CSV table of C-alpha atoms and ligand atoms in Angstrom, one decimal:
chain,number,residue,atom,x,y,z
A,1,UNK,CA,18.3,85.0,-100.9
A,2,UNK,CA,19.6,85.5,-97.4
A,3,UNK,CA,21.0,82.8,-95.1
A,4,UNK,CA,19.0,80.1,-93.5
A,5,UNK,CA,20.7,78.5,-90.5
A,6,UNK,CA,19.6,75.2,-89.2
A,7,UNK,CA,21.1,72.8,-86.6
A,8,UNK,CA,20.1,70.4,-83.9
A,9,UNK,CA,21.1,67.8,-81.4
A,10,UNK,CA,20.0,64.3,-80.4
A,11,UNK,CA,18.3,64.5,-77.0
A,12,UNK,CA,20.1,61.6,-75.4
A,13,UNK,CA,21.9,63.4,-72.6
A,14,UNK,CA,22.7,66.8,-71.2
A,15,UNK,CA,25.0,68.9,-73.3
A,16,UNK,CA,28.6,69.3,-72.2
A,17,UNK,CA,31.7,71.5,-72.8
A,18,UNK,CA,32.5,69.5,-76.0
A,19,UNK,CA,29.1,70.6,-77.5
A,20,UNK,CA,29.7,74.0,-76.2
A,21,UNK,CA,33.0,74.8,-77.9
A,22,UNK,CA,32.3,72.5,-80.9
A,23,UNK,CA,29.0,74.0,-81.9
A,24,UNK,CA,26.8,75.8,-79.3
A,25,UNK,CA,29.1,78.8,-79.0
A,26,UNK,CA,29.2,79.2,-82.7
A,27,UNK,CA,25.4,79.1,-83.0
A,28,UNK,CA,24.9,81.7,-80.4
A,29,UNK,CA,27.5,83.9,-82.1
A,30,UNK,CA,25.7,83.5,-85.4
A,31,UNK,CA,22.3,84.2,-83.8
A,32,UNK,CA,23.6,87.4,-82.2
A,33,UNK,CA,25.4,88.6,-85.4
A,34,UNK,CA,22.0,88.4,-87.0
A,35,UNK,CA,23.2,87.9,-90.6
A,36,UNK,CA,20.4,85.5,-91.6
A,37,UNK,CA,16.7,85.5,-92.6
A,38,UNK,CA,15.8,82.5,-90.4
A,39,UNK,CA,17.5,80.4,-87.9
A,40,UNK,CA,16.2,77.0,-86.7
A,41,UNK,CA,17.5,74.9,-83.8
A,42,UNK,CA,15.9,71.6,-83.1
A,43,UNK,CA,15.7,68.5,-80.9
A,44,UNK,CA,16.4,65.5,-83.1
A,45,UNK,CA,14.2,63.1,-81.1
A,46,UNK,CA,13.2,61.0,-84.0
A,47,UNK,CA,16.9,60.5,-84.8
A,48,UNK,CA,17.7,59.8,-81.2
A,49,UNK,CA,15.1,57.0,-81.3
A,50,UNK,CA,16.9,55.3,-84.2
A,51,UNK,CA,19.3,53.9,-81.6
A,52,UNK,CA,17.2,54.4,-78.5
A,53,UNK,CA,13.8,53.1,-79.7
A,54,UNK,CA,13.7,50.7,-76.7
A,55,UNK,CA,14.2,53.6,-74.2
A,56,UNK,CA,11.6,56.2,-75.0
A,57,UNK,CA,11.8,57.7,-71.5
A,58,UNK,CA,15.4,58.6,-72.0
A,59,UNK,CA,14.6,60.6,-75.2
A,60,UNK,CA,11.6,62.2,-73.6
A,61,UNK,CA,13.4,63.3,-70.4
A,62,UNK,CA,16.3,64.7,-72.4
A,63,UNK,CA,14.1,66.9,-74.6
A,64,UNK,CA,13.7,68.9,-71.4
A,65,UNK,CA,17.4,68.9,-70.6
A,66,UNK,CA,18.6,69.9,-74.0
A,67,UNK,CA,16.0,72.6,-74.3
A,68,UNK,CA,17.2,74.0,-71.0
A,69,UNK,CA,20.8,73.8,-72.2
A,70,UNK,CA,19.8,75.7,-75.3
A,71,UNK,CA,18.2,78.5,-73.4
A,72,UNK,CA,21.1,78.5,-70.9
A,73,UNK,CA,23.8,79.1,-73.5
A,74,UNK,CA,21.8,82.0,-74.9
A,75,UNK,CA,19.8,80.7,-77.8
A,76,UNK,CA,16.9,83.1,-77.8
A,77,UNK,CA,13.4,82.1,-79.0
A,78,UNK,CA,12.9,85.7,-80.2
A,79,UNK,CA,15.7,85.3,-82.7
A,80,UNK,CA,15.6,81.6,-83.6
A,81,UNK,CA,12.9,79.0,-83.9
A,82,UNK,CA,13.4,76.1,-81.5
A,83,UNK,CA,11.4,72.9,-82.3
A,84,UNK,CA,10.9,69.2,-81.9
A,85,UNK,CA,11.7,67.0,-84.9
A,86,UNK,CA,9.2,64.2,-84.5
A,87,UNK,CA,6.3,66.7,-84.3
A,88,UNK,CA,6.9,67.6,-88.0
A,89,UNK,CA,5.7,64.6,-90.0
A,90,UNK,CA,6.6,66.5,-93.2
A,91,UNK,CA,10.2,65.6,-92.5
A,92,UNK,CA,9.3,61.9,-92.4
A,93,UNK,CA,7.6,62.1,-95.8
A,94,UNK,CA,10.7,63.9,-97.3
A,95,UNK,CA,12.9,61.2,-95.8
A,96,UNK,CA,10.8,58.5,-97.6
A,97,UNK,CA,11.3,60.2,-101.0
A,98,UNK,CA,15.0,60.7,-100.5
A,99,UNK,CA,15.5,57.1,-99.7
A,100,UNK,CA,15.2,56.5,-103.4
A,101,UNK,CA,18.2,58.7,-104.1
A,102,UNK,CA,20.8,56.9,-101.9
A,103,UNK,CA,22.2,53.4,-102.1
A,104,UNK,CA,23.0,50.9,-99.3
A,105,UNK,CA,26.6,50.9,-100.5
A,106,UNK,CA,26.8,54.7,-100.1
A,107,UNK,CA,25.3,54.6,-96.6
A,108,UNK,CA,27.8,51.9,-95.6
A,109,UNK,CA,30.6,54.3,-96.7
A,110,UNK,CA,29.5,57.1,-94.4
A,111,UNK,CA,32.4,57.3,-91.9
A,112,UNK,CA,30.2,58.5,-89.0
A,113,UNK,CA,27.6,55.7,-89.5
A,114,UNK,CA,30.5,53.2,-90.0
A,115,UNK,CA,32.1,54.1,-86.6
A,116,UNK,CA,28.8,54.2,-84.9
A,117,UNK,CA,28.0,50.7,-86.1
A,118,UNK,CA,31.4,49.5,-84.8
A,119,UNK,CA,30.9,51.3,-81.4
A,120,UNK,CA,27.5,49.7,-80.9
A,121,UNK,CA,28.5,46.3,-82.2
A,122,UNK,CA,25.6,46.2,-84.6
A,123,UNK,CA,27.4,44.5,-87.5
A,124,UNK,CA,24.7,43.1,-89.9
A,125,UNK,CA,21.9,43.4,-87.3
A,126,UNK,CA,21.7,47.1,-87.6
A,127,UNK,CA,18.2,48.5,-87.5
A,128,UNK,CA,17.2,50.0,-90.8
A,129,UNK,CA,16.1,53.2,-89.1
A,130,UNK,CA,19.5,53.8,-87.6
A,131,UNK,CA,21.3,52.8,-90.8
A,132,UNK,CA,19.4,55.4,-92.8
A,133,UNK,CA,19.5,58.3,-90.4
A,134,UNK,CA,21.7,60.3,-92.7
A,135,UNK,CA,18.8,60.4,-95.1
A,136,UNK,CA,16.5,61.7,-92.4
A,137,UNK,CA,19.1,64.3,-91.5
A,138,UNK,CA,19.0,65.4,-95.1
A,139,UNK,CA,15.3,65.9,-94.8
A,140,UNK,CA,15.8,68.0,-91.6
A,141,UNK,CA,18.2,70.3,-93.4
A,142,UNK,CA,16.5,70.6,-96.8
A,143,UNK,CA,13.0,70.8,-95.3
A,144,UNK,CA,13.9,74.3,-94.3
A,145,UNK,CA,16.2,75.1,-97.3
A,146,UNK,CA,19.0,75.7,-94.9
A,147,UNK,CA,22.3,76.7,-96.5
A,148,UNK,CA,24.3,77.0,-93.3
A,149,UNK,CA,24.6,74.2,-90.7
A,150,UNK,CA,26.7,74.9,-87.6
A,151,UNK,CA,27.6,71.5,-86.2
A,152,UNK,CA,30.5,69.7,-84.8
A,153,UNK,CA,33.3,68.4,-87.0
A,154,UNK,CA,32.0,64.8,-86.6
A,155,UNK,CA,28.9,65.8,-88.7
A,156,UNK,CA,31.0,66.5,-91.8
A,157,UNK,CA,30.1,63.2,-93.5
A,158,UNK,CA,26.4,63.9,-92.9
A,159,UNK,CA,26.6,67.2,-94.7
A,160,UNK,CA,28.5,65.6,-97.6
A,161,UNK,CA,25.8,63.0,-97.9
A,162,UNK,CA,23.1,65.6,-97.7
A,163,UNK,CA,24.7,67.6,-100.5
A,164,UNK,CA,24.8,64.5,-102.7
A,165,UNK,CA,21.2,63.8,-102.2
A,166,UNK,CA,20.3,67.4,-103.0
A,167,UNK,CA,22.3,67.4,-106.2
A,168,UNK,CA,20.7,64.1,-107.2
A,169,UNK,CA,17.2,65.4,-106.4
A,170,UNK,CA,17.7,68.6,-108.3
A,171,UNK,CA,19.2,66.9,-111.4
A,172,UNK,CA,16.3,64.4,-111.6
A,173,UNK,CA,13.3,66.6,-110.6
A,174,UNK,CA,14.6,70.1,-111.3
A,175,UNK,CA,16.1,72.8,-109.1
A,176,UNK,CA,14.2,72.6,-105.9
A,177,UNK,CA,16.5,72.0,-102.9
A,178,UNK,CA,19.3,74.0,-101.5
A,179,UNK,CA,22.8,72.5,-101.0
A,180,UNK,CA,23.9,73.1,-97.4
A,181,UNK,CA,27.3,74.0,-96.1
A,182,UNK,CA,28.8,73.1,-92.7
A,183,UNK,CA,29.9,75.9,-90.4
A,184,UNK,CA,32.8,74.8,-88.1
A,185,UNK,CA,34.3,76.8,-85.2
A,186,UNK,CA,37.0,79.2,-86.4
A,187,UNK,CA,39.5,77.8,-84.0
A,188,UNK,CA,40.4,74.3,-85.1
A,189,UNK,CA,41.3,73.4,-81.5
A,190,UNK,CA,37.6,73.5,-80.7
A,191,UNK,CA,36.6,70.8,-83.3
A,192,UNK,CA,37.0,68.0,-80.8
A,193,UNK,CA,37.4,68.7,-77.1
A,194,UNK,CA,39.4,66.1,-75.1
A,195,UNK,CA,37.8,64.6,-72.1
A,196,UNK,CA,39.0,65.4,-68.6
A,197,UNK,CA,40.8,62.0,-68.6
A,198,UNK,CA,42.8,62.9,-71.7
A,199,UNK,CA,40.7,60.6,-73.9
A,200,UNK,CA,40.5,62.1,-77.4
A,201,UNK,CA,36.8,62.9,-77.1
A,202,UNK,CA,34.6,64.2,-74.4
A,203,UNK,CA,31.6,61.8,-74.4
A,204,UNK,CA,28.9,60.8,-72.1
A,205,UNK,CA,29.6,57.1,-72.6
A,206,UNK,CA,33.2,57.6,-71.5
A,207,UNK,CA,32.2,59.5,-68.4
A,208,UNK,CA,34.8,62.2,-68.9
A,209,UNK,CA,32.5,65.2,-69.3
A,210,UNK,CA,32.0,68.6,-67.7
A,211,UNK,CA,28.3,69.4,-68.2
A,212,UNK,CA,26.9,72.8,-68.7
A,213,UNK,CA,24.6,72.0,-65.8
A,214,UNK,CA,27.3,70.9,-63.4
A,215,UNK,CA,27.4,72.6,-60.0
A,216,UNK,CA,30.4,74.7,-58.9
A,217,UNK,CA,31.6,71.8,-56.7
A,218,UNK,CA,31.3,69.3,-59.5
A,219,UNK,CA,33.3,71.4,-61.9
A,220,UNK,CA,36.0,71.9,-59.3
A,221,UNK,CA,36.2,68.2,-58.6
A,222,UNK,CA,36.5,67.4,-62.2
A,223,UNK,CA,39.2,70.0,-62.9
A,224,UNK,CA,41.2,68.8,-60.0
A,225,UNK,CA,41.0,65.2,-61.3
A,226,UNK,CA,42.2,66.2,-64.8
A,227,UNK,CA,44.9,64.3,-66.6
A,228,UNK,CA,48.1,66.3,-66.7
A,229,UNK,CA,51.6,65.0,-67.2
A,230,UNK,CA,52.2,61.6,-65.4
A,231,UNK,CA,55.9,62.3,-65.3
A,232,UNK,CA,55.5,65.6,-63.6
A,233,UNK,CA,55.6,64.3,-60.1
A,234,UNK,CA,57.4,66.8,-58.0
A,235,UNK,CA,56.8,70.5,-58.5
A,236,UNK,CA,60.4,71.0,-59.6
A,237,UNK,CA,60.2,68.3,-62.3
A,238,UNK,CA,60.0,69.7,-65.9
A,239,UNK,CA,56.4,69.2,-67.2
A,240,UNK,CA,54.9,68.6,-70.6
A,241,UNK,CA,52.2,70.9,-71.9
A,242,UNK,CA,51.3,68.9,-75.0
A,243,UNK,CA,48.6,66.3,-74.2
A,244,UNK,CA,48.1,67.9,-70.8
A,245,UNK,CA,44.4,68.5,-70.5
A,246,UNK,CA,44.7,71.5,-68.2
A,247,UNK,CA,46.7,73.3,-70.9
A,248,UNK,CA,44.5,72.1,-73.7
A,249,UNK,CA,41.5,73.7,-71.9
A,250,UNK,CA,43.4,76.8,-71.0
A,251,UNK,CA,44.3,77.2,-74.7
A,252,UNK,CA,40.5,77.2,-75.4
A,253,UNK,CA,39.0,79.0,-72.5
A,254,UNK,CA,41.6,81.5,-71.3
A,255,UNK,CA,40.6,85.1,-72.0
A,256,UNK,CA,42.7,88.2,-72.3
A,257,UNK,CA,41.9,89.3,-68.8
A,258,UNK,CA,42.0,85.9,-67.1
A,259,UNK,CA,45.6,86.3,-65.9
A,260,UNK,CA,45.0,89.8,-64.6
A,261,UNK,CA,42.0,88.5,-62.7
A,262,UNK,CA,43.2,85.1,-61.4
A,263,UNK,CA,46.9,84.7,-61.9
A,264,UNK,CA,48.5,88.2,-62.1
A,265,UNK,CA,52.1,86.9,-61.5
A,266,UNK,CA,52.1,85.7,-65.2
A,267,UNK,CA,51.6,87.9,-68.2
A,268,UNK,CA,50.0,85.3,-70.5
A,269,UNK,CA,49.6,81.6,-71.3
A,270,UNK,CA,53.0,81.4,-73.1
A,271,UNK,CA,54.7,82.5,-69.9
A,272,UNK,CA,52.8,80.0,-67.8
A,273,UNK,CA,53.6,77.2,-70.3
A,274,UNK,CA,57.3,78.1,-70.3
A,275,UNK,CA,57.4,77.9,-66.5
A,276,UNK,CA,55.7,74.5,-66.5
A,277,UNK,CA,58.1,73.1,-69.1
A,278,UNK,CA,61.1,74.4,-67.1
A,279,UNK,CA,59.9,73.0,-63.8
A,280,UNK,CA,58.9,74.7,-60.6
A,281,UNK,CA,55.2,75.1,-61.4
A,282,UNK,CA,52.8,72.6,-59.6
A,283,UNK,CA,49.7,71.1,-61.0
A,284,UNK,CA,47.6,72.5,-58.2
A,285,UNK,CA,48.3,76.0,-59.3
A,286,UNK,CA,47.4,75.5,-62.9
A,287,UNK,CA,44.3,73.6,-62.0
A,288,UNK,CA,43.2,76.3,-59.6
A,289,UNK,CA,43.6,78.8,-62.4
A,290,UNK,CA,41.7,76.7,-64.9
A,291,UNK,CA,38.9,76.2,-62.3
A,292,UNK,CA,38.6,80.0,-61.9
A,293,UNK,CA,38.5,80.4,-65.7
A,294,UNK,CA,35.9,77.7,-66.2
A,295,UNK,CA,33.7,78.8,-63.3
A,296,UNK,CA,33.6,82.3,-64.8
A,297,UNK,CA,32.4,80.9,-68.2
A,298,UNK,CA,29.9,78.4,-66.8
A,299,UNK,CA,28.3,80.3,-63.9
A,300,UNK,CA,26.0,82.5,-66.0
A,301,UNK,CA,25.0,79.5,-68.1
A,302,UNK,CA,24.2,77.5,-65.0
A,303,UNK,CA,22.3,80.4,-63.4
A,304,UNK,CA,20.2,80.9,-66.6
A,305,UNK,CA,19.5,77.2,-66.7
A,306,UNK,CA,18.3,77.1,-63.1
A,307,UNK,CA,16.0,80.1,-63.8
A,308,UNK,CA,14.4,78.5,-66.8
A,309,UNK,CA,14.1,75.1,-65.0
A,310,UNK,CA,11.8,76.9,-62.6
A,311,UNK,CA,9.3,77.6,-65.4
A,312,UNK,CA,9.0,74.4,-67.5
A,313,UNK,CA,5.6,75.6,-68.7
A,314,UNK,CA,7.3,78.5,-70.4
A,315,UNK,CA,9.9,76.1,-72.0
A,316,UNK,CA,7.2,73.7,-73.4
A,317,UNK,CA,5.1,76.6,-74.6
A,318,UNK,CA,8.2,78.0,-76.4
A,319,UNK,CA,8.8,74.5,-78.0
A,320,UNK,CA,5.2,74.3,-79.1
A,321,UNK,CA,5.2,77.7,-80.7
A,322,UNK,CA,8.5,77.0,-82.4
A,323,UNK,CA,7.3,73.7,-83.7
A,324,UNK,CA,4.1,75.2,-85.1
A,325,UNK,CA,6.1,77.8,-86.9
A,326,UNK,CA,8.7,75.4,-88.2
A,327,UNK,CA,6.0,73.0,-89.5
A,328,UNK,CA,4.6,75.6,-91.8
A,329,UNK,CA,8.0,76.1,-93.4
A,330,UNK,CA,8.6,72.3,-93.8
A,331,UNK,CA,5.1,72.0,-95.3
A,332,UNK,CA,5.9,74.6,-98.0
A,333,UNK,CA,9.0,72.7,-99.0
A,334,UNK,CA,7.2,69.4,-99.1
A,335,UNK,CA,4.6,71.0,-101.3
A,336,UNK,CA,7.4,72.1,-103.7
A,337,UNK,CA,9.0,68.7,-103.5
A,338,UNK,CA,5.7,66.9,-104.4
A,339,UNK,CA,5.2,69.2,-107.3
A,340,UNK,CA,8.7,68.6,-108.6
A,341,UNK,CA,8.1,64.8,-108.3
A,342,UNK,CA,4.8,65.1,-110.1
A,343,UNK,CA,2.8,63.6,-107.2
A,344,UNK,CA,0.6,66.7,-106.7
A,345,UNK,CA,-2.4,65.0,-108.4
A,346,UNK,CA,-5.2,67.2,-107.2
A,347,UNK,CA,-3.7,70.6,-108.1
B,1,LIG,N1,23.2,64.3,-86.0
B,1,LIG,C1,23.1,65.4,-85.1
B,1,LIG,C2,23.7,65.0,-83.7
B,1,LIG,O1,24.2,63.9,-83.6
B,1,LIG,C3,21.7,65.9,-84.9
B,1,LIG,C4,21.0,66.3,-86.1
B,1,LIG,C5,19.9,65.7,-86.7
B,1,LIG,C6,21.3,67.4,-87.0
B,1,LIG,N2,19.5,66.3,-87.8
B,1,LIG,C7,20.3,67.4,-88.0
B,1,LIG,C8,22.2,68.4,-86.9
B,1,LIG,C9,20.3,68.3,-89.0
B,1,LIG,C10,22.2,69.4,-87.9
B,1,LIG,C11,21.3,69.3,-89.0
B,1,LIG,O2,23.6,65.7,-82.8
C-alpha cells in the first residue's frame, strides 16, 4: 500500500514562522513530491475546543485564518484534502472506543499534556475533554489509516501514544489499524524556532511571533527589534553568534543566492559570522540583511493569502468539499472498526 499523509492544526490563531519551518514547509514539499496515495490536512477545531470551549468565536474565526494560511503556503486542494475535524462525527465515535484502550495513568505521563496542564494551571480541575485529547488525536490519524504524519517535534508524544493505542487495538480485535510515523523537518534546527525575543519558542501567548500574514512593515519592525547579543554595544565590539536570534534565523532562511542579492560584500554566512565575532559588524547591517531574506520568503505567501481572502466563498466551498470527501474515508474505517469489535449487529 502507498503512503497516506495526514496532519492538522488547532485553529486558535494565525500560523507563524515557527509553524512554517517546523511543519508547513515539510507538508508542502511532501505534497509536491507526490509520493503518496492520499494526503489530508485538517483544522482540528474539536481539539481546539477542548481548551477553548468557552470561546467558540475564537475557534470559528480562526478556521478562516488557518485555512487561508494553508492556501497561502501552497497547500493545494487539487492535491490534498483539506477538511474540518468536527464535521466528521465518525472521528468522535472512534475516540469513544479508543478510550477503553488507554489508562488515566498513561495520559498523565504524556509529556505534552503534562506541560500543557502546568502552563494552564489546571492541576486536578482539568476538563476531561482536554485530558483525553491524545485519544481523539489517535482517532484523527487512524480514521484515515495515515502512516505518515508531518508535524512539529512537540507532537512526538502524541504519535507515540497513537502507536500504542493502535497496537493494543490490533492485538485485541485483530489487524485493523495502521501504526503512524512522525515526519520531522530534515534540518533539526527547524524543530523549534526561537521567538524574536530570544525565548526558546515562538508562541502566540509569548507575543514573539512573525506571522505568515504580517505586512512588510510589521516584519521589518519585528526584525529590527530582535534580540541579538546584549554585550555587542559598539560596532567594534566582538559579537556572539550563538543565541543571537538574527543569526539563528539566517541559519534557517538564508539561501544560496541571498548574499549575491542582498549582501554581495560577503561570500557566505560563515564569513558574515566570522566578521561579527571579530567585531566591526553592526546589528543594523545584519538585521537589514535578514529583513531582505525574510521579505523575499514571505511576500509570495502574503500575496497569495490576500488573494484568497478576497474570495471566502471559494475557501468555504473548498472546505466543504474536502470535508465530504474525508468523511467517506473515515466512515469506511469506522465500519471496519465496528466489525472488528463485533458491534456490527445488523450485517
Ligand atoms: N495537536 C495538533 C496541534 O496542536 C493538531 C492535531 C490534532 C493533529 N489532531 C492531529 C496533528 C492529528 C496531526 C495529526 O496543532
